[in-house]
Amino acid sequence: MKRYRFVLIMAVFILGLSVASAQAVTEINWWHAHGGRLGEKVNAIADGFNKLQDTYKVVATYKGNYADTMTAGIAAFRSKNPPHILQVFEVGTASMMAAKGAIKPVYEVMGESGLPFDPTVYLSTVTGYYTTSEGKMLSMPFNSSTPILYYNVDAFKKAGLDPDKPPKTWPEVADYSRKLVKAGYTGFSTAWISWIQMENFSAWHNVPIGTKENGFAGLDTEFIFNSPLHVKHIQQLADWQKEKIFVYGGRRNLGNAKFSSGEVAMYTESSAGYAGFAKTCQFEFKTSMLPYWPEVSGAPQNTIIGGASLWVMAGHSKDAYRGVATFFNYLSSPAVQADWHQFTGYLPITTDAYYLTKGQGVYDEKPGMETALKQMTLNKPTSNSKGLRFGNFVQMRSVMYSELEAIFNGDKTAKNGLDSAVKEGNKLLRKFERANK
């Protein structure tokens, strides 16, 4: 009887060890903002990592759009139950930096892990957005994109234009558009008008959108995107509407159908829109770099990124952070990044992933996918073209949309509208500054 009890106790003990061993896998929660096919790809990345090892398990969870995901992450931190990894769009960078005690910088996570980590392998035009003034990485770049020009090859041919010679300057855009209008098209439109025609427009022309290195050098920054160049550009867009050279497509990327349907012959949109257009356009299209005003010294410079990065939240164990570091190394590997780039149209975040894609002949088959890389790396980033770091910038974009729409509707001149946007924007900056002193 005693022997039976001993065997039973040992069996329970061994079973307990097995259960404990099975439960020893450290779970890493990753909250993200990708739905649909992108969400499926995110899940595939997590599954790929999980199958390679059995120490950590990354659980990817969709939390809604960018704003919803960021809001959910902040709420979770306040309730002391944050995810390990939170995807935050680029305009939320300053807010995440200012969230005292909420984040653990990536450079600390990687340094404490003891795992190999070389920040120089990442594209400088990508990492510059997410690093300190000393070059230390605050968050891990993930889905980074930049705007490019898409154009309808069939429309160009119908209008007597050479599809191998897209417009390089804004005057050329106007000239091409007049011929396209005669052929039955509207000249051009744009998605994400604040991001492309204001923020990236500034970087592409090497002019500031705000003081203090576009907010990188301090919270006491001010917007200055009501300069003569900005006013000229926006007023020109408004005036071009009369000739159907330009048509406003709406906020965010609501105007994409204007291009994919064949209504608009040229369209500025994120490089990440490539896959979508490849699926929806019933015509051949090509891509080119953004137009620029030729009289502006220093143009073209380089564009800046959009998209999002992965922030590590505070309040977790040392083992969990080692798991995050292990996953980030996997995520940054050439094979994973090249696959993500080729599937989505987002930029590869490392030079190795870029060269792997190039070596596979992808750009020979789809040269339009390389345009964004060439544009981003055209010149070494300056203080005007390494990115933006403004507080309350999510709200600022709403102000920008409202004022630009008033201009395009003819209710305001570009000067009045941009002056008003700068005034309201500076109020938002001061509010953010007071809250984070």
XYZ file of N, CA and C in Angstrom, residues 211-370:
480
model
N 10.151 74.472 -36.344
C 11.462 74.837 -35.803
C 12.042 73.673 -35.001
N 13.232 73.902 -34.441
C 13.880 72.893 -33.594
C 14.032 71.550 -34.318
N 14.516 71.621 -35.559
C 14.746 70.407 -36.358
C 13.469 69.576 -36.471
N 12.382 70.244 -36.782
C 11.076 69.594 -36.898
C 10.685 68.871 -35.608
N 11.059 69.481 -34.470
C 10.668 68.944 -33.178
C 11.653 67.975 -32.563
N 12.688 67.574 -33.292
C 13.657 66.628 -32.751
C 14.510 67.246 -31.650
N 14.679 68.570 -31.685
C 15.602 69.224 -30.758
C 14.922 69.829 -29.536
N 13.645 69.544 -29.330
C 13.001 70.067 -28.127
C 11.510 70.227 -28.273
N 10.827 70.275 -27.126
C 9.376 70.423 -27.128
C 8.937 71.838 -27.485
N 9.825 72.822 -27.267
C 9.450 74.220 -27.515
C 9.595 74.564 -28.988
N 8.962 73.775 -29.838
C 9.014 73.972 -31.281
C 7.769 74.698 -31.764
N 7.830 75.246 -32.957
C 6.679 75.921 -33.553
C 6.554 75.530 -35.017
N 5.332 75.443 -35.504
C 5.106 75.144 -36.909
C 5.416 76.357 -37.772
N 5.994 76.107 -38.950
C 6.302 77.199 -39.891
C 5.971 76.783 -41.326
N 4.932 75.945 -41.465
C 4.582 75.481 -42.809
C 3.674 76.462 -43.555
N 3.686 77.720 -43.112
C 3.010 78.785 -43.855
C 4.028 79.665 -44.564
N 5.166 79.087 -44.930
C 6.213 79.816 -45.652
C 5.742 80.127 -47.070
N 6.419 81.032 -47.766
C 6.039 81.347 -49.153
C 5.987 80.116 -50.056
N 6.912 79.161 -49.849
C 6.924 77.957 -50.692
C 5.690 77.092 -50.428
N 5.360 76.888 -49.161
C 4.175 76.089 -48.838
C 2.903 76.753 -49.369
N 2.819 78.068 -49.195
C 1.644 78.807 -49.672
C 1.537 78.690 -51.186
N 2.652 78.841 -51.870
C 2.652 78.739 -53.336
C 2.146 77.376 -53.788
N 2.639 76.326 -53.158
C 2.286 74.974 -53.583
C 0.807 74.685 -53.369
N 0.298 74.981 -52.183
C -1.102 74.686 -51.887
C -2.038 75.563 -52.712
N -1.675 76.827 -52.907
C -2.520 77.697 -53.740
C -2.532 77.213 -55.183
N -1.386 76.686 -55.629
C -1.321 76.170 -56.991
C -2.229 74.952 -57.155
N -2.248 74.060 -56.152
C -3.150 72.915 -56.208
C -4.602 73.385 -56.298
N -4.943 74.372 -55.485
C -6.314 74.898 -55.492
C -6.664 75.496 -56.851
N -5.753 76.255 -57.418
C -6.001 76.898 -58.713
C -6.078 75.870 -59.839
N -5.302 74.824 -59.754
C -5.289 73.790 -60.797
C -6.602 73.021 -60.897
N -7.426 73.114 -59.850
C -8.709 72.427 -59.887
C -9.597 72.938 -61.021
N -9.437 74.211 -61.359
C -10.273 74.831 -62.395
C -10.056 74.190 -63.758
N -8.829 73.674 -63.993
C -8.502 73.057 -65.282
C -8.543 71.530 -65.233
N -8.974 70.975 -64.104
C -8.968 69.521 -63.893
C -7.550 68.947 -63.919
N -6.574 69.838 -63.712
C -5.202 69.365 -63.554
C -5.096 68.610 -62.232
N -5.807 69.103 -61.212
C -5.814 68.485 -59.886
C -7.240 68.335 -59.392
N -7.499 67.239 -58.688
C -8.779 67.064 -58.008
C -8.480 66.528 -56.610
N -9.150 67.081 -55.619
C -8.975 66.617 -54.242
C -9.732 65.315 -54.061
N -9.053 64.285 -53.549
C -9.658 62.961 -53.436
C -10.255 62.630 -52.090
N -10.066 63.503 -51.098
C -10.594 63.230 -49.772
C -9.501 62.935 -48.765
N -9.897 62.754 -47.533
C -8.945 62.505 -46.457
C -8.344 61.093 -46.543
N -7.240 60.951 -45.841
C -6.523 59.669 -45.803
C -6.297 59.172 -47.235
N -6.670 57.926 -47.551
C -6.493 57.441 -48.923
C -7.840 57.102 -49.557
N -8.854 57.896 -49.212
C -10.196 57.664 -49.750
C -10.265 57.892 -51.256
N -9.280 58.595 -51.810
C -9.294 58.877 -53.241
C -8.637 57.809 -54.106
N -8.218 56.699 -53.504
C -7.503 55.675 -54.271
C -8.298 55.159 -55.462
N -9.610 55.089 -55.306
C -10.449 54.585 -56.393
C -10.409 55.501 -57.608
N -10.087 56.765 -57.405
C -9.980 57.685 -58.538
C -8.857 57.243 -59.484
N -7.805 56.667 -58.904
C -6.718 56.178 -59.744
C -7.014 54.777 -60.273
N -7.431 53.875 -59.405
C -7.641 52.490 -59.835
C -8.783 52.345 -60.834
N -9.725 53.281 -60.807
C -10.840 53.240 -61.764
C -10.460 53.825 -63.119
N -9.320 54.526 -63.180
C -8.882 55.142 -64.430
C -9.319 56.578 -64.593
N -9.997 57.140 -63.584
C -10.448 58.535 -63.674
C -9.262 59.495 -63.666
N -8.348 59.277 -62.739
C -7.173 60.136 -62.578
C -5.954 59.410 -63.138
N -5.166 60.108 -63.923
C -4.035 59.456 -64.607
C -2.770 59.391 -63.766
N -2.621 60.322 -62.801
C -1.437 60.342 -61.932
C -1.903 60.489 -60.489
N -1.175 59.840 -59.588
C -1.655 59.803 -58.210
C -0.475 59.645 -57.259
N -0.413 60.486 -56.238
C 0.618 60.318 -55.218
C 0.015 59.571 -54.037
N 0.661 58.462 -53.674
C 0.161 57.578 -52.626
C 1.349 56.874 -51.983
N 1.124 56.257 -50.855
C 2.163 55.513 -50.154
C 2.711 54.386 -51.029
N 3.983 54.085 -50.843
C 4.572 52.936 -51.527
C 3.867 51.649 -51.124
N 3.254 51.654 -49.935
C 2.519 50.484 -49.464
C 1.214 50.282 -50.229
N 0.850 51.240 -51.078
C -0.340 51.079 -51.902
C -0.097 50.263 -53.153
N 1.160 49.885 -53.382
C 1.539 49.184 -54.606
C 0.758 47.882 -54.778
N 0.729 47.070 -53.733
C 0.056 45.771 -53.822
C -1.431 45.943 -54.100
N -2.039 46.937 -53.477
C -3.458 47.184 -53.688
C -3.764 47.585 -55.113
N -2.936 48.480 -55.671
C -3.145 48.908 -57.052
C -2.891 47.764 -58.031
N -1.909 46.929 -57.716
C -1.621 45.785 -58.578
C -2.824 44.853 -58.664
N -3.616 44.843 -57.601
C -4.786 43.964 -57.550
C -6.014 44.615 -58.182
N -6.172 45.923 -58.033
C -7.413 46.582 -58.447
C -7.355 47.289 -59.796
N -6.171 47.692 -60.236
C -6.068 48.429 -61.505
C -6.186 47.474 -62.691
N -7.062 47.797 -63.615
C -7.230 46.988 -64.836
C -6.376 47.539 -65.968
N -5.308 48.194 -65.615
C -4.408 48.774 -66.607
C -2.991 48.717 -66.064
N -2.031 48.863 -66.945
C -0.633 48.879 -66.508
C -0.318 50.224 -65.867
N 0.383 50.187 -64.752
C 0.834 51.431 -64.147
C 2.315 51.325 -63.820
N 2.937 52.479 -63.700
C 4.338 52.548 -63.312
C 4.466 53.544 -62.170
N 5.650 53.625 -61.582
C 5.879 54.557 -60.479
C 7.094 55.431 -60.760
N 7.112 56.566 -60.093
C 8.234 57.492 -60.224
C 8.384 58.261 -58.919
N 9.483 58.985 -58.787
C 9.683 59.809 -57.598
C 8.718 60.989 -57.608
N 8.520 61.579 -56.444
C 7.617 62.711 -56.313
C 8.109 63.903 -57.136
N 7.188 64.705 -57.665
C 7.589 65.930 -58.367
C 8.150 66.958 -57.381
N 8.887 67.922 -57.893
C 9.431 68.996 -57.060
C 9.421 70.293 -57.855
N 9.497 71.405 -57.123
C 9.592 72.712 -57.769
C 11.061 72.953 -58.117
N 11.418 73.084 -59.399
C 12.820 73.130 -59.825
C 13.584 74.357 -59.354
N 12.874 75.421 -59.014
C 13.565 76.640 -58.584
C 14.016 76.586 -57.131
N 13.617 75.551 -56.403
C 13.969 75.452 -54.987
C 15.347 74.808 -54.834
N 16.277 75.550 -54.275
C 17.627 75.038 -54.051
C 17.587 73.879 -53.055
N 18.270 72.795 -53.389
C 18.299 71.646 -52.497
C 17.267 70.586 -52.806
N 16.406 70.849 -53.773
C 15.391 69.863 -54.156
C 15.834 69.130 -55.433
N 15.543 67.836 -55.497
C 14.925 67.009 -54.467
C 15.937 66.496 -53.440
N 15.491 66.310 -52.218
C 16.343 65.881 -51.110
C 16.098 64.398 -50.802
N 15.232 64.089 -49.906
C 14.760 62.724 -49.659
C 13.409 62.829 -48.977
N 12.613 61.801 -49.113
C 11.311 61.811 -48.449
C 11.426 61.167 -47.073
N 10.362 61.291 -46.294
C 10.346 60.715 -44.947
C 9.303 59.597 -44.890
N 9.368 58.841 -43.830
C 8.527 57.655 -43.758
C 7.181 57.906 -43.105
N 6.285 56.996 -43.415
C 5.027 56.873 -42.696
C 4.985 55.458 -42.142
N 3.807 55.007 -41.779
C 3.717 53.660 -41.238
C 3.843 53.666 -39.730
N 4.486 52.625 -39.197
C 4.530 52.481 -37.739
C 5.769 51.729 -37.297
N 6.008 51.778 -35.988
C 7.120 51.036 -35.385
C 6.602 50.272 -34.175
N 7.440 49.420 -33.631
C 7.050 48.587 -32.495
C 7.720 49.099 -31.223
N 6.901 49.466 -30.255
C 7.391 49.975 -28.980
C 7.293 48.868 -27.928
N 8.300 48.790 -27.081
C 8.308 47.807 -25.998
C 7.755 48.485 -24.749
N 6.746 47.885 -24.167
C 6.100 48.484 -23.009
C 6.815 48.094 -21.717
N 6.790 48.977 -20.758
C 7.444 48.748 -19.471
C 6.606 47.825 -18.590
N 7.266 47.295 -17.528
C 6.544 46.524 -16.535
C 6.575 45.024 -16.699
N 7.510 44.510 -17.517
C 7.582 43.073 -17.745
C 8.880 42.482 -17.190
N 8.960 41.172 -17.189
C 10.117 40.483 -16.616
C 11.327 40.512 -17.536
N 12.483 40.236 -16.940
C 13.729 40.177 -17.697
C 13.657 39.096 -18.764
N 13.049 37.963 -18.418
C 12.920 36.865 -19.373
C 12.041 37.269 -20.547
N 10.969 37.993 -20.259
C 10.071 38.440 -21.322
C 10.795 39.394 -22.274
N 11.616 40.278 -21.715
C 12.345 41.219 -22.567
C 13.387 40.506 -23.425
N 13.958 39.438 -22.905
C 14.876 38.660 -23.732
C 14.098 38.010 -24.885
N 12.860 37.617 -24.602
C 12.013 37.069 -25.654
C 11.699 38.104 -26.714
N 11.438 39.328 -26.283
C 11.178 40.414 -27.226
C 12.411 40.656 -28.100
N 13.597 40.676 -27.467
C 14.837 40.890 -28.203
C 15.067 39.774 -29.217
N 14.794 38.546 -28.801
C 14.948 37.397 -29.702
C 14.012 37.527 -30.899
N 12.780 37.947 -30.639
C 11.804 38.129 -31.716
C 12.210 39.272 -32.642
N 12.717 40.370 -32.083
C 13.136 41.496 -32.917
C 14.286 41.106 -33.841
N 15.192 40.282 -33.350
C 16.266 39.804 -34.213
C 15.705 38.981 -35.373
N 14.723 38.150 -35.066
C 14.067 37.355 -36.109
C 13.344 38.266 -37.096
N 12.612 39.242 -36.561
C 11.831 40.160 -37.388
C 12.720 40.965 -38.330
N 13.942 41.268 -37.890
C 14.868 42.070 -38.692
C 15.713 41.240 -39.654
N 15.576 39.933 -39.611
C 16.394 39.076 -40.468
C 16.081 39.350 -41.935
N 17.076 39.234 -42.809
C 16.875 39.545 -44.233
C 15.706 38.801 -44.860
N 15.576 37.506 -44.565
C 14.515 36.707 -45.184
C 13.128 37.196 -44.787
N 12.946 37.478 -43.492
C 11.635 37.933 -43.003
C 11.308 39.313 -43.559
N 12.280 40.215 -43.517
C 12.046 41.570 -44.009
C 11.838 41.626 -45.521
N 12.600 40.833 -46.263
C 12.441 40.795 -47.723
C 11.048 40.281 -48.083
N 10.604 39.254 -47.372
C 9.277 38.690 -47.626
C 8.186 39.709 -47.299
N 8.320 40.396 -46.164
C 7.346 41.430 -45.759
C 7.308 42.553 -46.793
N 8.469 43.001 -47.234
C 8.586 44.077 -48.231
C 7.903 43.667 -49.536
N 8.199 42.470 -50.000
C 7.679 42.017 -51.291
C 6.180 41.747 -51.241
N 5.686 41.325 -50.099
C 4.263 41.021 -49.949
C 3.431 42.287 -49.829
N 3.957 43.287 -49.121
C 3.151 44.457 -48.751
C 3.441 45.727 -49.543
N 4.671 45.901 -50.005
C 5.065 47.175 -50.599
C 5.693 48.113 -49.588
N 5.676 47.723 -48.286
C 6.388 48.515 -47.292
C 7.887 48.383 -47.544
N 8.657 49.334 -47.019
C 10.103 49.318 -47.214
C 10.753 48.201 -46.406
N 11.820 47.608 -46.932
C 12.611 46.714 -46.083
C 13.378 47.602 -45.114
N 13.455 47.223 -43.847
C 14.074 48.135 -42.877
C 15.582 47.977 -42.787
N 16.133 46.956 -43.459
C 17.585 46.752 -43.432
C 18.145 46.720 -44.842
N 19.411 47.074 -44.951
C 20.066 47.045 -46.262
C 20.183 45.612 -46.779
N 20.381 44.648 -45.875
C 20.490 43.248 -46.301
C 19.191 42.763 -46.933
N 18.059 43.173 -46.382
C 16.767 42.764 -46.939
C 16.572 43.387 -48.322
N 17.033 44.612 -48.479
C 16.948 45.282 -49.779
C 17.786 44.552 -50.818
N 19.028 44.244 -50.475
C 19.907 43.567 -51.430
C 19.453 42.134 -51.703
N 18.846 41.486 -50.727
C 18.311 40.149 -50.952
C 17.190 40.212 -51.983
N 16.304 41.185 -51.817
C 15.201 41.362 -52.765
C 15.735 41.677 -54.162
N 16.721 42.542 -54.206
C 17.324 42.922 -55.485
C 17.981 41.702 -56.137
N 18.688 40.902 -55.333
C 19.355 39.716 -55.850
C 18.391 38.658 -56.342
N 17.187 38.655 -55.807
C 16.172 37.700 -56.239
C 15.504 38.112 -57.547
N 15.869 39.289 -58.050
C 15.320 39.748 -59.323
C 13.942 40.370 -59.231
N 13.482 40.665 -58.013
C 12.145 41.217 -57.830
C 12.012 42.578 -58.507
N 13.048 43.406 -58.405
C 12.969 44.748 -58.982
C 13.088 44.717 -60.504
N 13.668 43.663 -61.039
C 13.704 43.517 -62.493
C 12.312 43.217 -63.025
N 11.587 42.397 -62.257
C 10.225 42.031 -62.648
C 9.233 43.135 -62.313
N 9.442 43.805 -61.155
C 8.549 44.878 -60.710
C 9.378 46.102 -60.324
N 9.902 46.822 -61.312
C 10.783 47.969 -61.002
C 10.109 49.045 -60.172
N 8.780 49.106 -60.229
C 8.063 50.117 -59.457
C 8.222 49.960 -57.963
N 8.569 48.755 -57.510
C 8.728 48.525 -56.078
C 10.029 49.100 -55.534
N 10.961 49.444 -56.415
C 12.247 49.967 -55.965
C 12.254 51.490 -55.873
